[in-house]
Short mmCIF file of C-alpha atoms in Angstrom, two decimals:
data_model
loop_
_atom_site.label_atom_id
_atom_site.label_comp_id
_atom_site.label_asym_id
_atom_site.label_seq_id
_atom_site.Cartn_x
_atom_site.Cartn_y
_atom_site.Cartn_z
CA UNK A 1 71.46 96.43 121.66
CA UNK A 2 74.24 94.07 119.70
CA UNK A 3 71.24 93.60 116.60
CA UNK A 4 71.40 97.92 116.75
CA UNK A 5 75.58 98.13 117.66
CA UNK A 6 76.31 95.34 114.63
CA UNK A 7 74.27 97.88 112.28
CA UNK A 8 76.09 100.87 112.85
CA UNK A 9 79.33 98.97 112.56
CA UNK A 10 78.12 97.13 109.14
CA UNK A 11 76.79 101.07 107.85
CA UNK A 12 80.32 102.74 108.68
CA UNK A 13 82.24 99.74 106.43
CA UNK A 14 79.88 100.25 103.31
CA UNK A 15 79.70 103.73 103.61
CA UNK A 16 83.56 104.08 103.83
CA UNK A 17 84.49 101.61 101.45
CA UNK A 18 81.80 103.60 98.47
CA UNK A 19 83.48 106.23 99.86
CA UNK A 20 87.03 104.58 98.84
CA UNK A 21 86.61 103.18 95.47
CA UNK A 22 84.33 107.17 94.70
CA UNK A 23 86.43 109.90 96.49
CA UNK A 24 88.21 111.18 93.65
CA UNK A 25 90.96 112.16 96.45
CA UNK A 26 93.39 109.03 96.90
CA UNK A 27 94.58 110.63 100.33
CA UNK A 28 91.00 109.98 101.59
CA UNK A 29 89.85 107.47 99.51
CA UNK A 30 93.59 105.70 102.31
CA UNK A 31 91.85 107.32 104.53
CA UNK A 32 87.73 106.12 105.02
CA UNK A 33 89.48 102.63 103.81
CA UNK A 34 91.57 102.81 107.33
CA UNK A 35 87.77 103.49 109.19
CA UNK A 36 86.41 100.17 105.67
CA UNK A 37 89.42 97.55 107.98
CA UNK A 38 88.05 98.93 111.35
CA UNK A 39 84.81 97.66 110.61
CA UNK A 40 85.54 94.29 109.20
CA UNK A 41 87.88 94.30 112.89
CA UNK A 42 84.01 94.91 114.03
CA UNK A 43 82.73 92.56 112.19
CA UNK A 44 84.74 89.92 113.29
CA UNK A 45 84.14 90.80 116.87
CA UNK A 46 80.16 90.09 116.30
CA UNK A 47 81.93 86.44 115.21
CA UNK A 48 83.64 86.19 118.59
CA UNK A 49 87.17 85.81 117.00
CA UNK A 50 88.59 88.29 119.10
CA UNK A 51 92.43 87.67 117.94
CA UNK A 52 91.89 87.18 113.95
CA UNK A 53 90.07 90.87 115.37
CA UNK A 54 93.37 91.93 117.22
CA UNK A 55 95.07 90.47 114.48
CA UNK A 56 92.88 92.36 111.42
CA UNK A 57 93.73 95.75 113.51
CA UNK A 58 97.04 94.76 113.23
CA UNK A 59 98.41 93.84 110.45
CA UNK A 60 96.04 95.75 108.18
CA UNK A 61 95.68 98.71 109.99
CA UNK A 62 98.45 99.51 111.68
CA UNK A 63 100.71 97.69 108.16
CA UNK A 64 99.34 97.85 105.67
CA UNK A 65 97.48 101.02 106.35
CA UNK A 66 100.74 102.96 106.93
CA UNK A 67 102.31 101.26 103.31
CA UNK A 68 99.53 102.42 101.14
CA UNK A 69 99.19 106.17 102.99
CA UNK A 70 103.64 105.39 102.86
CA UNK A 71 103.03 105.23 98.78
CA UNK A 72 100.01 107.28 98.21
CA UNK A 73 102.04 110.38 100.03
CA UNK A 74 105.33 109.87 98.36
CA UNK A 75 104.31 109.01 94.49
CA UNK A 76 102.95 112.79 95.16
CA UNK A 77 104.62 115.96 94.67
CA UNK A 78 105.27 116.54 98.61
CA UNK A 79 103.15 119.81 98.94
CA UNK A 80 100.80 119.26 96.68
CA UNK A 81 97.12 117.47 97.98
CA UNK A 82 96.08 117.42 94.47
CA UNK A 83 95.63 113.42 94.31
CA UNK A 84 92.76 112.65 91.29
CA UNK A 85 92.44 109.14 91.27
CA UNK A 86 90.03 109.57 88.03
CA UNK A 87 88.22 105.94 88.01
CA UNK A 88 89.23 105.07 85.01
CA UNK A 89 88.72 101.65 82.27
CA UNK A 90 86.03 100.89 83.87
CA UNK A 91 85.08 98.06 81.50
CA UNK A 92 88.24 96.00 82.83
CA UNK A 93 87.28 96.90 86.37
CA UNK A 94 83.83 96.44 86.55
CA UNK A 95 84.94 92.96 84.84
CA UNK A 96 86.99 91.74 87.22
CA UNK A 97 85.27 92.80 90.28
CA UNK A 98 82.21 90.25 88.99
CA UNK A 99 83.83 87.25 88.17
CA UNK A 100 85.54 88.00 91.13
CA UNK A 101 82.06 88.43 92.91
CA UNK A 102 80.81 84.82 91.51
CA UNK A 103 83.57 83.48 92.69
CA UNK A 104 83.14 84.73 96.62
CA UNK A 105 79.05 84.31 95.73
CA UNK A 106 80.28 80.72 94.38
CA UNK A 107 82.11 79.96 98.24
CA UNK A 108 79.58 81.86 99.91
CA UNK A 109 76.91 78.94 98.41
CA UNK A 110 79.03 75.80 98.38
CA UNK A 111 80.39 76.82 102.02
CA UNK A 112 78.67 74.47 104.75
CA UNK A 113 78.05 77.54 107.11
CA UNK A 114 78.09 76.60 111.33
CA UNK A 115 74.29 77.86 111.94
CA UNK A 116 72.73 77.78 115.49
CA UNK A 117 73.33 80.06 117.91
CA UNK A 118 77.53 81.15 118.23
CA UNK A 119 79.30 79.23 119.80
CA UNK A 120 80.83 81.45 122.23
CA UNK A 121 85.39 80.12 122.78
CA UNK A 122 86.87 80.92 125.91
CA UNK A 123 89.60 81.61 123.73
CA UNK A 124 90.23 81.03 120.63
CA UNK A 125 94.08 81.60 120.29
CA UNK A 126 95.19 78.17 121.62
CA UNK A 127 93.06 76.06 118.89
CA UNK A 128 94.17 78.38 116.44
CA UNK A 129 97.60 77.25 117.47
CA UNK A 130 97.17 73.77 117.71
CA UNK A 131 95.12 73.46 113.97
CA UNK A 132 98.20 76.44 112.21
CA UNK A 133 100.38 73.57 114.20
CA UNK A 134 99.42 70.07 113.13
CA UNK A 135 97.00 70.64 110.49
CA UNK A 136 97.34 73.12 108.54
CA UNK A 137 101.11 73.37 108.64
CA UNK A 138 102.14 73.07 105.80
CA UNK A 139 99.85 76.04 104.39
CA UNK A 140 101.50 77.73 106.60
CA UNK A 141 105.34 77.14 106.43
CA UNK A 142 104.44 77.54 102.53
CA UNK A 143 103.30 81.48 103.16
CA UNK A 144 106.30 82.15 105.50
CA UNK A 145 107.82 81.73 102.81
CA UNK A 146 106.54 83.99 100.08
CA UNK A 147 106.76 86.17 102.35
CA UNK A 148 110.25 85.62 103.61
CA UNK A 149 111.24 85.34 99.59
CA UNK A 150 108.85 88.65 99.39
CA UNK A 151 111.02 90.77 102.56
CA UNK A 152 114.30 89.49 100.05
CA UNK A 153 113.00 90.39 97.30
CA UNK A 154 111.86 93.92 98.08
CA UNK A 155 115.49 94.82 99.85
CA UNK A 156 117.34 93.81 96.39
CA UNK A 157 116.11 96.05 94.76
CA UNK A 158 116.24 98.19 97.35
CA UNK A 159 119.61 98.53 97.30
CA UNK A 160 121.74 100.75 95.80
CA UNK A 161 123.85 99.38 92.31
CA UNK B 1 89.46 88.51 136.96
CA UNK B 2 86.42 90.84 136.85
CA UNK B 3 86.15 93.80 134.56
CA UNK B 4 85.29 97.39 135.31
CA UNK B 5 82.08 97.25 132.88
CA UNK B 6 80.77 93.31 133.91
CA UNK B 7 80.68 94.55 137.66
CA UNK B 8 78.81 97.81 136.67
CA UNK B 9 76.86 96.05 134.62
CA UNK B 10 76.02 93.97 137.36
CA UNK B 11 75.08 96.75 139.52
CA UNK B 12 72.41 98.72 137.00
CA UNK B 13 71.28 94.84 137.27
CA UNK B 14 70.41 95.10 140.92
CA UNK B 15 69.70 98.19 140.84
CA UNK B 16 66.73 97.05 138.18
CA UNK B 17 66.62 99.77 136.01
CA UNK B 18 65.29 98.77 133.55
CA UNK B 19 66.74 96.79 130.09
CA UNK B 20 70.28 96.36 130.25
CA UNK B 21 70.83 97.92 127.00
CA UNK B 22 70.34 101.19 128.76
CA UNK B 23 72.79 99.99 131.53
CA UNK B 24 75.67 98.35 129.27
CA UNK B 25 75.24 102.02 127.11
CA UNK B 26 75.42 103.73 130.42
CA UNK B 27 78.94 101.39 131.50
CA UNK B 28 80.08 102.51 128.27
CA UNK B 29 80.15 106.09 128.66
CA UNK B 30 80.58 106.40 132.19
CA UNK B 31 83.90 104.13 131.52
CA UNK B 32 84.92 105.79 128.40
CA UNK B 33 84.85 109.63 130.72
CA UNK B 34 86.45 107.90 133.83
CA UNK B 35 89.40 106.89 131.16
CA UNK B 36 89.37 110.15 129.75
CA UNK B 37 89.26 111.49 132.84
CA UNK B 38 92.24 109.35 133.89
CA UNK B 39 94.60 110.45 130.25
CA UNK B 40 93.81 114.09 130.74
CA UNK B 41 94.48 114.37 134.55
CA UNK B 42 97.65 112.03 134.04
CA UNK B 43 99.03 114.93 131.41
CA UNK B 44 98.64 117.79 133.20
CA UNK B 45 100.88 116.20 136.69
CA UNK B 46 102.90 113.92 133.65
CA UNK B 47 103.85 118.25 132.48
CA UNK B 48 104.81 119.54 135.70
CA UNK B 49 106.56 116.15 136.26
CA UNK B 50 108.25 116.49 133.89
CA UNK B 51 108.84 120.12 134.46
CA UNK B 52 109.96 119.45 138.05
CA UNK B 53 112.96 116.65 136.53
CA UNK B 54 114.14 118.54 134.19
CA UNK B 55 114.85 121.20 136.30
CA UNK B 56 116.31 119.12 139.08
CA UNK B 57 118.66 117.84 136.74
CA UNK B 58 119.17 121.14 134.75
CA UNK B 59 119.06 123.58 136.74
CA UNK B 60 116.78 125.20 134.63
CA UNK B 61 114.83 127.98 136.95
CA UNK B 62 111.56 128.55 135.56
CA UNK B 63 109.25 126.03 136.34
CA UNK B 64 111.11 126.64 140.36
CA UNK B 65 109.46 129.99 140.44
CA UNK B 66 105.56 130.20 139.40
CA UNK B 67 104.17 129.99 143.48
CA UNK B 68 100.10 129.90 143.52
CA UNK B 69 97.50 130.16 146.88
CA UNK B 70 99.92 130.89 149.29
CA UNK B 71 102.24 127.73 147.48
CA UNK B 72 106.24 129.92 147.54
CA UNK B 73 107.95 129.08 144.93
CA UNK B 74 111.68 127.12 146.30
CA UNK B 75 113.30 124.25 145.27
CA UNK B 76 110.27 122.51 147.53
CA UNK B 77 108.14 120.06 145.28
CA UNK B 78 104.86 122.03 145.60
CA UNK B 79 107.95 124.95 143.96
CA UNK B 80 106.45 126.01 140.40
CA UNK B 81 102.80 124.44 141.27
CA UNK B 82 101.51 127.88 140.22
CA UNK B 83 102.81 127.24 135.71
CA UNK B 84 100.72 123.87 135.32
CA UNK B 85 97.67 126.31 136.30
CA UNK B 86 99.08 128.99 133.73
CA UNK B 87 99.92 125.93 130.89
CA UNK B 88 96.84 124.79 131.12
CA UNK B 89 94.71 127.63 130.86
CA UNK B 90 96.91 128.57 128.04
CA UNK B 91 96.55 125.20 125.98
CA UNK B 92 92.82 125.30 125.92
CA UNK B 93 91.92 129.75 125.33
CA UNK B 94 94.60 129.43 122.68
CA UNK B 95 93.92 130.26 119.23
CA UNK B 96 93.17 127.34 117.19
CA UNK B 97 95.06 128.08 114.15
CA UNK B 98 94.74 126.11 110.60
CA UNK B 99 97.61 127.19 107.49
CA UNK B 100 95.55 127.99 104.78
CA UNK B 101 97.08 126.00 101.88
CA UNK B 102 96.97 122.75 104.51
CA UNK B 103 94.02 119.60 104.52
CA UNK B 104 91.76 120.88 106.92
CA UNK B 105 89.83 117.58 107.58
CA UNK B 106 92.52 115.98 108.08
CA UNK B 107 94.02 118.16 110.17
CA UNK B 108 91.08 118.10 112.10
CA UNK B 109 90.94 114.40 111.83
CA UNK B 110 94.60 113.21 112.49
CA UNK B 111 95.06 114.22 116.46
CA UNK B 112 91.56 112.48 117.55
CA UNK B 113 92.81 109.18 115.19
CA UNK B 114 95.90 109.20 117.65
CA UNK B 115 94.24 110.20 120.67
CA UNK B 116 91.90 107.31 119.66
CA UNK B 117 94.14 104.38 119.45
CA UNK B 118 95.94 105.47 122.91
CA UNK B 119 91.83 105.40 124.33
CA UNK B 120 91.57 102.34 122.99
CA UNK B 121 94.79 101.09 124.06
CA UNK B 122 93.73 102.48 127.82
CA UNK B 123 90.43 99.95 127.36
CA UNK B 124 92.76 96.71 128.05
CA UNK B 125 95.06 98.32 130.38
CA UNK B 126 94.77 96.80 133.67
CA UNK B 127 95.53 99.13 136.69
CA UNK B 128 95.13 97.00 139.73
CA UNK B 129 94.10 92.92 140.31
CA UNK B 130 90.01 93.18 138.43
CA UNK B 131 90.66 97.26 138.13
CA UNK B 132 90.32 96.79 133.59
CA UNK B 133 87.44 97.72 131.98
CA UNK B 134 87.31 95.21 129.95
CA UNK B 135 89.72 92.32 130.99
CA UNK B 136 90.32 90.64 126.98
CA UNK B 137 91.60 86.92 126.58
CA UNK B 138 93.98 88.43 124.78
CA UNK B 139 95.68 91.40 126.24
CA UNK B 140 98.68 91.41 125.72
CA UNK B 141 98.14 91.43 121.26
CA UNK B 142 94.87 94.03 121.67
CA UNK B 143 96.80 95.88 123.03
CA UNK B 144 100.27 95.93 120.88
CA UNK B 145 97.12 95.79 117.81
CA UNK B 146 95.50 99.19 119.53
CA UNK B 147 99.03 100.71 119.74
CA UNK B 148 99.97 100.41 116.33
CA UNK B 149 96.48 102.06 114.94
CA UNK B 150 98.40 106.19 116.29
CA UNK B 151 101.24 106.12 113.40
CA UNK B 152 98.09 107.04 110.82
CA UNK B 153 97.19 109.30 112.91
CA UNK B 154 101.25 110.65 112.70
CA UNK B 155 101.74 110.30 109.03
CA UNK B 156 98.36 112.60 108.31
CA UNK B 157 99.38 114.78 110.92
CA UNK B 158 102.51 115.38 109.18
CA UNK B 159 101.14 115.85 105.14
CA UNK B 160 98.17 117.74 106.18
CA UNK B 161 100.43 120.22 107.23
CA UNK B 162 101.46 121.27 104.32
CA UNK B 163 105.07 121.71 105.76
CA UNK B 164 108.28 120.25 104.41
CA UNK B 165 109.54 119.02 108.53
CA UNK B 166 105.68 118.47 109.09
CA UNK B 167 106.46 114.88 106.23
CA UNK B 168 109.29 114.16 107.51
CA UNK B 169 108.68 114.21 111.00
CA UNK B 170 105.98 111.82 110.23
CA UNK B 171 107.58 109.43 107.60
CA UNK B 172 111.03 109.08 110.58
CA UNK B 173 108.13 108.34 113.17
CA UNK B 174 106.23 106.69 111.39
CA UNK B 175 109.68 104.02 110.62
CA UNK B 176 110.55 104.63 114.24
CA UNK B 177 107.06 103.88 115.45
CA UNK B 178 106.79 100.22 113.20
CA UNK B 179 110.34 99.51 113.54
CA UNK B 180 110.83 99.57 117.26
CA UNK B 181 107.11 97.29 117.64
CA UNK B 182 108.85 94.18 116.39
CA UNK B 183 110.86 94.12 119.10
CA UNK B 184 108.44 94.76 122.14
CA UNK B 185 106.81 92.30 120.13
CA UNK B 186 109.49 89.42 120.30
CA UNK B 187 109.97 90.18 124.09
CA UNK B 188 106.45 90.03 125.10
CA UNK B 189 106.19 86.91 122.87
CA UNK B 190 109.49 85.59 125.45
CA UNK B 191 107.20 86.12 129.29
CA UNK B 192 103.86 84.17 126.87
CA UNK B 193 105.44 81.07 126.08
CA UNK B 194 106.47 81.11 129.46
CA UNK B 195 102.31 81.84 131.19
CA UNK B 196 101.24 79.92 128.28
CA UNK B 197 98.41 82.33 127.94
CA UNK B 198 97.35 86.31 126.62
CA UNK B 199 95.68 87.58 129.95
CA UNK B 200 96.97 89.96 131.69
CA UNK B 201 95.23 88.78 134.89
CA UNK B 202 96.90 84.91 134.78
CA UNK B 203 100.98 86.74 133.63
CA UNK B 204 100.12 87.93 137.45
CA UNK B 205 98.91 85.23 138.75
CA UNK B 206 101.64 82.65 137.16
CA UNK B 207 104.59 85.04 138.78
CA UNK B 208 102.10 85.28 142.02
CA UNK B 209 103.07 81.88 141.89
CA UNK B 210 106.56 81.87 140.23
CA UNK B 211 108.92 84.17 139.95
CA UNK B 212 109.03 87.54 138.46
CA UNK B 213 109.46 88.40 135.45
CA UNK B 214 112.41 90.04 135.45
CA UNK B 215 114.33 87.91 137.93
CA UNK B 216 112.97 85.07 135.80
CA UNK B 217 116.07 83.97 133.89
CA UNK B 218 118.39 85.32 132.14
CA UNK B 219 116.80 85.84 128.61
CA UNK B 220 113.99 87.38 130.53
CA UNK B 221 115.67 89.51 131.65
CA UNK B 222 117.48 90.47 128.30
CA UNK B 223 113.99 90.68 127.57
CA UNK B 224 112.72 93.49 129.95
CA UNK B 225 116.31 95.60 129.00
CA UNK B 226 115.21 95.41 125.72
CA UNK B 227 111.25 96.26 126.20
CA UNK B 228 111.75 99.14 127.81
CA UNK B 229 114.56 100.50 125.13
CA UNK B 230 111.95 100.44 122.88
CA UNK B 231 109.33 101.18 125.17
CA UNK B 232 111.19 104.76 124.90
CA UNK B 233 111.16 104.70 120.76
CA UNK B 234 107.71 103.33 120.56
CA UNK B 235 107.14 107.05 122.62
CA UNK B 236 109.64 108.28 120.27
CA UNK B 237 110.96 110.25 122.97
CA UNK B 238 114.29 111.61 123.97
CA UNK B 239 116.92 109.23 123.02
CA UNK B 240 114.51 108.33 119.99
CA UNK B 241 113.76 111.47 119.49
CA UNK B 242 114.64 112.05 115.44
CA UNK B 243 110.85 112.72 114.83
CA UNK B 244 111.01 115.50 116.87
CA UNK B 245 113.65 117.09 116.62
CA UNK B 246 113.79 120.33 117.90
CA UNK B 247 117.08 121.37 117.09
CA UNK B 248 116.60 120.28 112.53
CA UNK B 249 112.77 119.94 112.28
CA UNK B 250 111.02 122.58 114.62
CA UNK B 251 108.70 120.17 115.96
CA UNK B 252 108.37 117.50 113.72
CA UNK B 253 104.54 116.19 112.61
CA UNK B 254 103.52 118.48 115.31
CA UNK B 255 104.53 121.84 113.77
CA UNK B 256 101.44 123.35 112.39
CA UNK B 257 99.02 122.21 115.65
CA UNK B 258 98.38 124.93 117.96
CA UNK B 259 95.61 125.36 120.88
CA UNK B 260 93.65 122.70 121.61
CA UNK B 261 93.99 120.54 119.14
CA UNK B 262 98.05 120.22 119.61
CA UNK B 263 97.79 119.04 123.67
CA UNK B 264 94.95 116.29 122.80
CA UNK B 265 98.67 115.23 120.75
CA UNK B 266 100.45 115.53 124.14
CA UNK B 267 98.02 113.91 126.52
CA UNK B 268 97.95 110.59 123.87
CA UNK B 269 101.82 110.52 124.09
CA UNK B 270 101.55 110.59 128.14
CA UNK B 271 98.87 108.55 127.78
CA UNK B 272 101.03 105.89 125.45
CA UNK B 273 104.92 107.31 128.15
CA UNK B 274 102.08 105.68 130.94
CA UNK B 275 100.81 102.40 129.28
CA UNK B 276 104.18 101.36 128.00
CA UNK B 277 105.21 102.61 132.02
CA UNK B 278 102.01 100.22 133.43
CA UNK B 279 102.94 97.20 130.65
CA UNK B 280 106.48 96.48 132.10
CA UNK B 281 105.61 96.68 135.74
CA UNK B 282 102.46 94.04 134.76
CA UNK B 283 104.45 91.80 132.71
CA UNK B 284 108.33 92.08 134.28
CA UNK B 285 107.59 93.45 137.86
CA UNK B 286 104.77 91.06 138.48
CA UNK B 287 102.27 93.75 138.68
CA UNK B 288 100.07 94.46 141.60
CA UNK B 289 102.01 91.93 143.40
CA UNK B 290 103.75 94.07 146.35
CA UNK B 291 107.29 94.01 146.15
CA UNK B 292 107.66 92.02 149.10
CA UNK B 293 106.69 89.05 147.74
CA UNK B 294 109.53 88.17 146.12
CA UNK B 295 111.03 87.49 148.12
CA UNK B 296 108.45 84.74 149.01
CA UNK B 297 106.88 87.49 152.31
CA UNK B 298 102.87 87.88 151.46
CA UNK B 299 101.59 90.31 153.90
CA UNK B 300 98.04 89.95 153.93
CA UNK B 301 97.05 93.34 154.75
CA UNK B 302 99.22 95.07 151.57
CA UNK B 303 97.41 93.28 148.96
CA UNK B 304 94.43 93.75 147.78
CA UNK B 305 92.88 95.35 144.85
CA UNK B 306 93.93 99.34 146.37
CA UNK B 307 97.22 98.62 147.75
CA UNK B 308 97.29 96.42 143.87
CA UNK B 309 96.72 99.86 142.49
CA UNK B 310 99.49 101.97 144.80
CA UNK B 311 102.14 98.88 143.50
CA UNK B 312 101.76 98.96 139.86
CA UNK B 313 101.49 103.31 139.76
CA UNK B 314 104.01 103.36 142.24
CA UNK B 315 105.88 100.93 140.06
CA UNK B 316 104.91 102.83 136.54
CA UNK B 317 105.99 106.43 138.10
CA UNK B 318 109.19 104.56 138.76
CA UNK B 319 109.23 103.87 134.82
CA UNK B 320 107.99 107.07 133.79
CA UNK B 321 110.99 108.67 136.31
CA UNK B 322 113.56 106.79 133.95
CA UNK B 323 112.16 107.83 130.77
CA UNK B 324 112.01 111.39 132.13
CA UNK B 325 115.98 111.09 133.23
CA UNK B 326 117.10 109.42 129.82
CA UNK B 327 114.91 112.74 128.13
CA UNK B 328 117.23 114.54 129.69
CA UNK B 329 120.38 113.01 130.02
CA UNK B 330 121.17 111.32 126.70
CA UNK B 331 122.00 112.87 123.38
CA UNK B 332 119.24 111.99 120.72
CA UNK B 333 120.53 109.47 118.21
CA UNK B 334 121.30 109.52 114.39
CA UNK B 335 118.29 108.36 112.18
CA UNK B 336 120.27 106.19 110.96
CA UNK B 337 121.80 104.57 113.91
CA UNK B 338 118.79 104.59 115.16
CA UNK B 339 117.62 102.12 112.26
CA UNK B 340 120.60 99.87 112.64
CA UNK B 341 120.20 100.39 116.21
CA UNK B 342 116.51 98.31 115.48
CA UNK B 343 116.60 95.96 113.10
CA UNK B 344 121.05 94.65 113.97
CA UNK B 345 120.57 95.48 118.02
CA UNK B 346 117.15 94.10 119.37
CA UNK B 347 115.82 92.17 116.53
CA UNK B 348 118.55 89.58 116.53
CA UNK B 349 118.61 89.72 120.33
CA UNK B 350 115.05 89.22 120.90
CA UNK B 351 114.94 86.54 117.86
CA UNK B 352 118.16 84.53 120.07
CA UNK B 353 116.65 85.20 123.22
CA UNK B 354 112.74 83.01 121.92
CA UNK B 355 115.27 80.38 120.88
CA UNK B 356 116.52 79.79 123.90
CA UNK B 357 114.05 80.69 126.76
CA UNK B 358 112.59 77.79 125.47
CA UNK B 359 114.64 76.04 125.67
CA UNK B 360 115.64 77.13 129.02
CA UNK B 361 111.79 76.53 130.01
CA UNK B 362 112.20 72.08 128.25
CA UNK B 363 115.33 72.16 130.64
CA UNK B 364 113.48 73.39 133.81
#
């Protein structure tokens, strides 16, 4: 049962990801990305990462996706649905994708994965909170400073001169 | 706390209907149909309720006079019940128009994304003690996350209609919903800090042991007010109905929709109103506890799942009424006032609230 659900979710994720890359209509790519991000959230659920799945939906679907759609909508003439992407610069794109692939597979191979039957945690939130505030406090704070800087920068750039 | 899916699985298991996979599929399908029915019935009842409220407040004639099946029109509650039936039939049989220049695929998809957002949110909303489709450990956070999906549908609806007013409505609506999610999240966070759990069952259990949250502390009361105001804005209702302002944008992002697709929008809007009201009653007004529990009086025959359903719905209907009351008495804000109010009034207050409640919790 779980396998069937997993295969369906993985298939949706992959199929919509392919659509994002190969669709020539930017708006359709954006909408397909919506399903990809949703599918990734579904995969997190299979890893018993409930909090991470909800965060994925909240941040990526509810936030980043909206930004992307806004960007597509507003950079084109409002009344026109004719917005194309031509997949130009294939060589550079392929090269960077290949390097990224190597990087990710290197990480995947060297990581010590937790094998064996998955351990069901009653709630992951408390553990995550403790980890963030004790073990990983510095990266957490650095990330928040980075976000704050980006926020102030954006506000400064969009201010009327 | 038990969820509906769990209990149904248990029942199917005891019936011995073979494998558990079939039971799970059956349970999920039944639960889905029940939620859908609740949403549909709720939309019909809420439209009638809204018509009556507006008619009583503004002395409108229409919803007062349409009688049917011997229910005569007039100033009593059943006067005008025929209007509901006429509305439903009209919406279902009306021609479904797709404009020629519209992006048809996205235009068909958009209402379903909005509907799925409300539907997913409803799954995590408890209607009484143990009466929840799926009981999440991260209930509050799940509802915030699932509720944030709807914006995508609104943007797609506005863009695909290929209509200026629709696009402006969608832009305003998206900006508004994303902004007002922050005060909602911050005010719910206050409760989470005090209780130490994101689960709705735990939050209500805490209120049963201590105090209801709207009288817990001055800060919790301010959070309650912030939540109600931001909740009204989150559902795009007056005085925050700028995205669909009739007098300037025709009907905002739903201008080009008609017939059944438009009624899906309506269903989702009223489902969202109900969700916001139920969450407010669970988090701040003790959920399924009887009102006597405020005074520390526990009457045993006024408790239990069925009474819980009654209490939660009486509290929620009160909030729904307040939201309708707002709609028919307040004028609309301007866009800049709306953004000012969110970012420079509600969010600073909500943030200060969080700091003060932490201090309060350390002291008391």
